[in-house]
CSV table of C-alpha atoms in Angstrom, one decimal:
chain,number,residue,atom,x,y,z
A,27,MET,CA,125.4,209.4,176.3
A,28,LEU,CA,124.5,212.3,173.3
A,29,ALA,CA,125.2,210.9,169.8
A,30,HIS,CA,128.3,213.0,168.0
A,31,PRO,CA,128.4,211.6,164.5
A,32,VAL,CA,131.7,212.5,164.1
A,33,PHE,CA,132.9,210.8,167.1
A,34,GLU,CA,131.3,208.1,165.5
A,35,ALA,CA,132.8,208.4,162.4
A,36,LEU,CA,136.6,208.5,164.1
A,37,SER,CA,135.3,205.6,165.8
A,38,LEU,CA,135.0,203.8,163.0
A,39,SER,CA,138.2,204.8,161.2
A,40,ARG,CA,141.8,204.1,162.1
A,41,ALA,CA,142.2,206.8,164.8
A,42,ARG,CA,142.9,205.8,168.5
A,43,LEU,CA,140.7,207.1,171.0
A,44,GLU,CA,142.9,207.9,174.2
A,45,ARG,CA,139.9,209.4,176.0
A,46,GLN,CA,137.0,211.1,176.2
A,47,VAL,CA,134.6,212.8,178.9
A,48,GLU,CA,131.0,214.0,178.8
A,49,LEU,CA,131.4,217.5,180.1
A,50,GLY,CA,127.8,218.4,180.9
A,51,ASP,CA,125.5,221.4,179.5
A,52,ALA,CA,125.4,219.1,175.9
A,53,LEU,CA,129.0,219.4,175.4
A,54,ARG,CA,131.7,216.3,175.0
A,55,LEU,CA,135.4,216.5,175.2
A,56,ALA,CA,137.7,213.9,173.1
A,57,GLN,CA,141.2,213.3,172.3
A,58,TRP,CA,142.3,211.0,169.6
A,59,ALA,CA,145.4,209.7,167.9
A,60,ASN,CA,145.7,208.7,163.6
A,61,ARG,CA,147.9,208.1,161.3
A,62,ASP,CA,147.8,207.8,157.8
A,63,ASP,CA,143.8,207.5,157.3
A,64,SER,CA,141.0,209.2,155.8
A,65,THR,CA,137.6,210.1,157.2
A,66,HIS,CA,134.4,211.6,155.9
A,67,TYR,CA,132.0,213.8,158.1
A,68,ARG,CA,128.6,214.5,156.7
A,69,GLN,CA,126.3,216.7,158.1
A,70,PRO,CA,126.8,215.5,162.0
A,71,GLY,CA,124.5,217.6,163.0
A,72,HIS,CA,126.2,219.2,166.1
A,73,HIS,CA,129.1,221.4,165.9
A,74,THR,CA,133.1,220.2,166.3
A,75,LEU,CA,135.8,222.8,167.2
A,76,SER,CA,139.2,220.5,166.4
A,77,VAL,CA,142.6,221.9,167.7
A,78,TYR,CA,145.7,219.8,166.8
A,79,LEU,CA,148.1,218.8,169.5
A,80,GLU,CA,151.0,217.2,167.9
A,81,GLY,CA,151.4,216.8,163.9
A,82,GLY,CA,149.5,217.5,161.5
A,83,ARG,CA,151.2,219.1,158.9
A,84,GLY,CA,150.6,216.0,156.2
A,85,THR,CA,146.5,216.4,156.9
A,86,HIS,CA,144.2,218.3,154.8
A,87,LEU,CA,141.1,218.4,153.0
A,88,VAL,CA,141.0,216.0,150.1
A,89,ASP,CA,140.4,218.7,147.8
A,90,GLN,CA,142.8,221.1,149.4
A,91,PRO,CA,146.1,219.3,149.5
A,92,GLY,CA,147.9,222.6,150.0
A,93,ASN,CA,146.4,223.8,152.9
A,94,THR,CA,147.8,221.7,155.8
A,95,GLY,CA,147.6,221.8,159.6
A,96,ALA,CA,150.0,222.0,162.2
A,97,PRO,CA,150.3,221.6,165.9
A,98,GLY,CA,147.9,224.9,167.4
A,99,ARG,CA,145.7,225.1,164.5
A,100,PHE,CA,142.0,225.0,164.7
A,101,CYS,CA,139.0,223.6,162.4
A,102,VAL,CA,135.6,224.8,163.1
A,103,LEU,CA,133.0,221.9,161.5
A,104,PRO,CA,129.5,223.1,161.9
A,105,ALA,CA,126.7,220.9,162.1
A,106,GLU,CA,125.7,220.9,158.2
A,107,HIS,CA,129.1,220.9,157.1
A,108,GLU,CA,130.2,218.0,154.7
A,109,SER,CA,134.0,217.3,154.8
A,110,ARG,CA,136.8,214.5,153.4
A,111,TRP,CA,139.8,214.5,155.1
A,112,ARG,CA,143.2,212.5,154.3
A,113,ILE,CA,146.0,212.2,157.3
A,114,GLU,CA,149.3,211.6,156.3
A,115,GLY,CA,151.9,210.8,159.1
A,116,ARG,CA,150.7,211.4,162.7
A,117,LEU,CA,148.5,213.6,164.3
A,118,ARG,CA,147.1,213.8,168.1
A,119,PHE,CA,143.9,216.2,168.5
A,120,VAL,CA,141.5,217.2,170.8
A,121,HIS,CA,137.7,218.0,169.8
A,122,LEU,CA,134.7,219.8,171.4
A,123,TYR,CA,131.4,218.5,170.1
A,124,VAL,CA,129.0,221.3,170.7
A,125,SER,CA,124.9,220.5,170.6
A,126,ASP,CA,122.7,223.6,169.0
A,127,ALA,CA,121.6,224.0,172.5
A,128,ALA,CA,124.9,225.0,174.0
A,129,TRP,CA,125.6,227.3,170.9
A,130,ALA,CA,122.2,228.8,171.0
A,131,ASP,CA,122.6,229.5,174.8
A,132,ARG,CA,126.0,231.3,174.6
A,133,VAL,CA,124.8,233.3,171.6
A,134,VAL,CA,122.1,234.5,173.8
A,135,ARG,CA,124.3,235.0,176.8
A,136,LEU,CA,127.0,237.1,174.8
A,137,LEU,CA,125.3,239.0,172.3
A,138,ASP,CA,121.4,239.1,173.1
A,139,ALA,CA,120.9,237.8,169.6
A,140,GLU,CA,119.1,235.4,167.9
A,141,PRO,CA,121.1,232.3,167.4
A,142,ARG,CA,120.5,231.3,163.9
A,143,ALA,CA,121.6,234.6,162.8
A,144,VAL,CA,125.1,233.9,164.2
A,145,THR,CA,126.4,231.6,161.8
A,146,LEU,CA,128.7,229.3,162.5
A,147,ASN,CA,131.4,228.6,159.6
A,148,GLN,CA,133.3,226.6,158.5
A,149,ARG,CA,137.1,227.3,159.4
A,150,ILE,CA,140.1,224.9,158.1
A,151,PHE,CA,143.6,225.3,159.6
A,152,GLY,CA,142.9,228.7,161.5
A,153,GLU,CA,145.0,230.5,164.1
A,154,ASP,CA,143.9,232.0,167.3
A,155,ALA,CA,146.2,232.0,170.5
A,156,ALA,CA,143.4,231.6,172.8
A,157,LEU,CA,141.8,228.5,171.3
A,158,ALA,CA,145.3,226.8,171.1
A,159,GLN,CA,146.0,227.6,174.7
A,160,TRP,CA,142.2,226.2,175.3
A,161,ALA,CA,143.6,222.9,174.0
A,162,ALA,CA,147.1,222.7,175.8
A,163,GLN,CA,145.6,223.1,179.1
A,164,VAL,CA,142.5,220.7,178.5
A,165,ALA,CA,145.3,217.9,177.4
A,166,GLY,CA,147.0,218.7,180.2
A,167,LEU,CA,144.0,217.8,182.7
A,168,ASP,CA,143.5,214.7,184.3
A,169,TRP,CA,139.5,213.9,182.8
A,170,ALA,CA,138.8,211.1,185.1
A,171,GLY,CA,138.8,212.8,187.8
A,172,THR,CA,136.3,215.4,189.1
A,173,SER,CA,138.2,218.4,189.7
A,174,GLY,CA,140.1,217.9,186.2
A,175,ARG,CA,136.8,217.3,184.6
A,176,LEU,CA,135.4,220.6,186.2
A,177,GLN,CA,137.9,222.5,184.9
A,178,SER,CA,137.5,221.2,181.7
A,179,HIS,CA,133.9,222.4,181.7
A,180,VAL,CA,134.7,226.0,182.5
A,181,LEU,CA,137.7,226.1,180.2
A,182,SER,CA,135.8,224.8,177.5
A,183,HIS,CA,132.9,227.0,177.9
A,184,ALA,CA,135.4,229.6,177.1
A,185,ALA,CA,136.4,228.4,174.1
A,186,LEU,CA,132.7,228.2,173.2
A,187,ASP,CA,132.2,231.8,174.3
A,188,ARG,CA,135.4,232.4,171.8
A,189,LEU,CA,133.9,230.9,168.8
A,190,VAL,CA,130.8,232.9,169.5
A,191,LEU,CA,132.7,236.0,169.1
A,192,LEU,CA,134.7,235.1,166.4
A,193,ALA,CA,131.3,234.4,164.6
A,194,ALA,CA,130.0,237.7,165.4
A,195,SER,CA,130.1,240.4,163.2
A,196,PRO,CA,128.3,243.7,162.7
A,197,ARG,CA,126.2,242.3,160.0
A,198,ALA,CA,125.1,239.3,161.4
A,199,ARG,CA,123.9,241.2,164.8
A,200,ALA,CA,121.9,243.1,162.2
A,201,ALA,CA,120.7,239.7,160.6
A,202,ALA,CA,119.3,238.9,164.0
A,203,GLU,CA,116.6,241.7,163.0
A,204,ARG,CA,115.5,239.6,159.7
A,205,VAL,CA,115.7,236.1,160.5
A,206,GLY,CA,112.0,234.6,159.7
A,207,GLY,CA,110.7,231.7,160.9
A,208,GLY,CA,111.3,231.3,164.8
A,209,LEU,CA,110.2,234.0,167.0
A,210,ALA,CA,110.0,237.5,166.4
A,211,SER,CA,112.7,239.7,168.2
A,212,ALA,CA,111.1,241.5,170.4
A,213,ALA,CA,108.9,238.5,171.7
A,214,ARG,CA,112.2,236.3,172.0
A,215,ARG,CA,113.0,239.1,174.4
A,216,ARG,CA,110.1,239.4,176.6
A,217,VAL,CA,110.2,235.6,176.9
A,218,LEU,CA,113.7,235.2,177.7
A,219,GLU,CA,113.9,238.1,180.2
A,220,HIS,CA,111.0,236.9,182.0
A,221,VAL,CA,112.7,233.7,182.1
A,222,GLU,CA,115.6,235.3,183.9
A,223,VAL,CA,113.3,237.0,186.3
A,224,HIS,CA,111.3,234.3,187.1
A,225,LEU,CA,114.2,231.3,187.4
A,226,ASP,CA,113.2,231.9,191.4
A,227,SER,CA,109.7,232.2,191.3
A,228,ALA,CA,107.2,229.6,191.4
A,229,LEU,CA,106.3,226.7,188.3
A,230,ASP,CA,103.3,229.0,187.4
A,231,ALA,CA,105.1,231.8,186.5
A,232,LEU,CA,107.5,229.7,183.5
A,233,THR,CA,104.4,227.4,182.5
A,234,LEU,CA,104.3,227.4,178.5
A,235,GLY,CA,100.6,229.1,178.4
A,236,ARG,CA,102.4,231.9,180.9
A,237,LEU,CA,105.7,232.3,178.2
A,238,ALA,CA,103.2,231.6,174.7
A,239,GLY,CA,100.9,235.0,176.1
A,240,LEU,CA,103.8,236.8,176.3
A,241,ALA,CA,104.7,236.1,172.8
A,242,HIS,CA,101.4,236.6,171.7
A,243,LEU,CA,100.9,232.8,170.3
A,244,SER,CA,99.1,229.9,171.1
A,245,GLU,CA,100.9,227.4,173.1
A,246,PHE,CA,101.1,225.2,170.1
A,247,HIS,CA,102.8,227.7,167.7
A,248,PHE,CA,105.0,229.1,170.4
A,249,ALA,CA,106.5,226.0,171.3
A,250,ARG,CA,107.4,225.4,167.8
A,251,MET,CA,108.2,228.3,166.9
A,252,PHE,CA,110.6,228.8,170.3
A,253,ARG,CA,112.4,225.4,169.2
A,254,VAL,CA,113.3,226.9,165.7
A,255,SER,CA,114.8,229.7,167.4
A,256,MET,CA,116.7,228.5,170.4
A,257,GLY,CA,117.8,224.9,169.4
A,258,CYS,CA,115.7,223.1,172.2
A,259,THR,CA,112.0,222.9,173.9
A,260,VAL,CA,111.3,225.6,176.6
A,261,HIS,CA,111.6,223.0,179.2
A,262,GLN,CA,115.3,222.4,178.7
A,263,TRP,CA,116.0,226.0,178.2
A,264,ILE,CA,114.5,226.9,181.6
A,265,MET,CA,116.2,224.1,183.3
A,266,GLN,CA,120.1,225.2,181.3
A,267,ARG,CA,119.4,228.5,182.3
A,268,ARG,CA,118.9,227.4,186.3
A,269,LEU,CA,121.8,225.3,186.2
A,270,ALA,CA,123.9,228.3,184.7
A,271,ARG,CA,122.6,230.3,186.8
A,272,ALA,CA,124.0,227.7,189.7
A,273,GLN,CA,127.1,227.8,188.2
A,274,ASP,CA,127.7,231.5,188.6
A,275,LEU,CA,126.4,231.6,192.3
A,276,LEU,CA,128.7,229.1,193.2
A,277,ALA,CA,132.0,231.1,192.4
A,278,ASP,CA,131.0,232.5,196.2
A,279,ASP,CA,131.7,229.9,198.1
A,280,ARG,CA,129.9,232.1,201.3
A,281,LEU,CA,126.4,231.1,199.8
A,282,PRO,CA,124.8,228.4,201.1
A,283,LEU,CA,123.6,225.9,198.9
A,284,ALA,CA,120.2,226.4,200.0
A,285,ASP,CA,120.1,229.8,199.0
A,286,VAL,CA,121.5,228.8,195.8
A,287,ALA,CA,118.9,226.3,195.2
A,288,ALA,CA,116.1,228.8,195.8
A,289,ALA,CA,117.6,231.6,193.8
A,290,CYS,CA,117.8,229.3,191.0
A,291,GLY,CA,114.0,227.7,191.2
A,292,PHE,CA,115.1,224.1,192.6
A,293,ALA,CA,112.9,222.6,195.0
A,294,SER,CA,115.5,222.6,197.7
A,295,ALA,CA,119.5,222.0,197.9
A,296,SER,CA,119.2,218.2,197.7
A,297,HIS,CA,117.4,218.9,194.2
A,298,LEU,CA,119.8,221.1,193.1
A,299,SER,CA,122.7,218.5,194.2
A,300,GLN,CA,120.9,215.9,192.4
A,301,VAL,CA,120.7,217.9,188.8
A,302,PHE,CA,124.7,218.8,189.4
A,303,ARG,CA,125.4,215.0,189.5
A,304,GLN,CA,123.1,214.6,186.5
A,305,GLN,CA,124.4,216.9,184.2
A,306,LEU,CA,128.3,217.4,185.6
A,307,ARG,CA,128.9,214.3,187.8
A,308,ALA,CA,129.9,216.3,190.5
A,309,THR,CA,128.5,218.0,193.7
A,310,PRO,CA,128.0,222.0,194.2
A,311,ARG,CA,131.1,222.1,196.3
A,312,GLN,CA,133.0,220.7,193.9
A,313,PHE,CA,131.8,222.5,190.9
A,314,SER,CA,132.6,225.9,193.5
A,315,ARG,CA,135.9,224.9,194.9
A,316,THR,CA,137.0,223.9,190.8
A,317,LEU,CA,135.9,227.1,189.4
A,318,ARG,CA,137.6,229.7,192.0
A,319,GLN,CA,140.9,227.8,191.4
A,320,THR,CA,140.5,227.6,187.6
A,321,TRP,CA,139.8,231.5,187.3
A,322,ALA,CA,143.1,232.0,189.8
A,323,GLU,CA,145.5,229.9,187.4
A,324,ARG,CA,143.9,232.0,184.8
A,325,GLN,CA,144.5,235.1,186.2
A,326,SER,CA,148.2,234.0,187.5
A,327,GLN,CA,149.1,233.5,183.7
A,328,ALA,CA,147.4,236.7,182.6
């Protein structure tokens, strides 16, 4: 289980953990209750989306006593932030913990931008109907069951996409061309496009040497600069993209599992199933059924 210091800080406070679940794709969901308490988060190293379910009208930052929460309001706590909180009265809330790699993946997929250029800024008690709906929906699901866990997975990816869009701006997109330290924009685009095109190819198409050559860098410097840009290793990114493509293809339940595996670069259907069980604690077909069910429910509510 990945370490999440915000989760650990709450565990050491008076807060009561009602339930939690690893969603896969470096996302973790937790539901908490607290009352008359204080807590301190210090540069946790991961991002946190917090949405209040009940209470919270007496909850505030120590240095902002006049700005208090309410049901449906959300907070964004970036990886490098620090905050001290005072909870007066009762509070129930949902937390989504997001790794740098998960954030980078959504920024690249949605915006085709350098992830470090789309900054996730601290937000305290914002109001957003989509995020409030996300919290209410996941709070109503059974996380212990496969279906509820997978529905939470799909819904939480949508919430993360919403955060990316809220963080994006024309200025942020322009800044993508100016961020230093990682891969140059053109090199990053060449490498990521090559990965997407060759996800179903033999391993030699995606070796570190091949990708470094596309960026005109040594393997050592490419590996370091890739991690700076994307927040994860090359191998982790490739596996992440293979799993994401498989999830997309499984929206069509007519595709044989062997074809899905081949299209994503997995050795076999059993290899794909093994990765799904490791990452999502479900089979590909269970994920496929839940995905279609969740989409149908969201369409009926639209």
